[in-house]
């Protein structure tokens, strides 16, 4: 009997322990199997961030079809502690308005898992299309220059926000984030790109600076070699 059980486990896996490759989308939509980054120091991730991409994970063919598009805005996020090291405030600000989120860290040993606390406030909440968020936020990745937060409200909302300290983020970093989600079988059903005008301005400034330097060096060379 024991041998039969062992064979079944080897063939089908232990009950309740599906591998990442076998994780069905429905598990994610129930906010299950969303991995956190360990050893996060909350004080190091507070401050101002810029929204680089918003990745939708909900599988709804009527709403999302894998499209990728740019939005002519550059939202900023300000994250701060609210009186204690387990209460967080997240201020989302963009051209059309702002939102204030409140979160609570229930377990200090898992600082990358936040629970929403109360309803959101702000001018964007007054928009009729705004859906109040009630659920969890998972800090999937948090390093010095960028961070990935996944917002999940069971069977209602499931999306990730890619944040950066600057208004641009290297394409290799973005590709790495997307590849990691693909490896986990977390679907990306829509990609909304923001802060792209800022990136274009930065590139244009860099090109102008380079062109100016080259022109200056050429003029200097001609003067020296007359």
Tab-separated table of N, CA, C and O in Angstrom, residues 210-220:
chain	number	residue	atom	x	y	z
A	210	UNK	N	25.567	64.826	-26.150
A	210	UNK	CA	26.620	64.140	-26.901
A	210	UNK	C	27.004	64.925	-28.149
A	210	UNK	O	28.191	65.094	-28.465
A	211	UNK	N	25.977	65.415	-28.863
A	211	UNK	CA	26.231	66.180	-30.083
A	211	UNK	C	27.013	67.455	-29.770
A	211	UNK	O	27.941	67.834	-30.502
A	212	UNK	N	26.652	68.117	-28.674
A	212	UNK	CA	27.354	69.342	-28.279
A	212	UNK	C	28.820	69.048	-27.968
A	212	UNK	O	29.723	69.785	-28.389
A	213	UNK	N	29.050	67.957	-27.230
A	213	UNK	CA	30.423	67.590	-26.871
A	213	UNK	C	31.255	67.275	-28.109
A	213	UNK	O	32.422	67.680	-28.220
A	214	UNK	N	30.653	66.549	-29.062
A	214	UNK	CA	31.378	66.206	-30.283
A	214	UNK	C	31.708	67.458	-31.094
A	214	UNK	O	32.808	67.591	-31.649
A	215	UNK	N	30.742	68.378	-31.168
A	215	UNK	CA	30.971	69.631	-31.899
A	215	UNK	C	32.090	70.437	-31.249
A	215	UNK	O	32.964	70.998	-31.924
A	216	UNK	N	32.066	70.490	-29.922
A	216	UNK	CA	33.097	71.235	-29.185
A	216	UNK	C	34.474	70.620	-29.409
A	216	UNK	O	35.459	71.330	-29.658
A	217	UNK	N	34.543	69.273	-29.340
A	217	UNK	CA	35.827	68.595	-29.534
A	217	UNK	C	36.351	68.799	-30.951
A	217	UNK	O	37.559	68.968	-31.169
A	218	UNK	N	35.430	68.789	-31.925
A	218	UNK	CA	35.844	68.994	-33.306
A	218	UNK	C	36.412	70.403	-33.496
A	218	UNK	O	37.452	70.594	-34.145
A	219	UNK	N	35.731	71.405	-32.907
A	219	UNK	CA	36.207	72.784	-33.015
A	219	UNK	C	37.566	72.943	-32.336
A	219	UNK	O	38.469	73.621	-32.848
A	220	UNK	N	37.710	72.310	-31.176
A	220	UNK	CA	38.992	72.373	-30.447
A	220	UNK	C	40.113	71.731	-31.258
A	220	UNK	O	41.222	72.257	-31.352
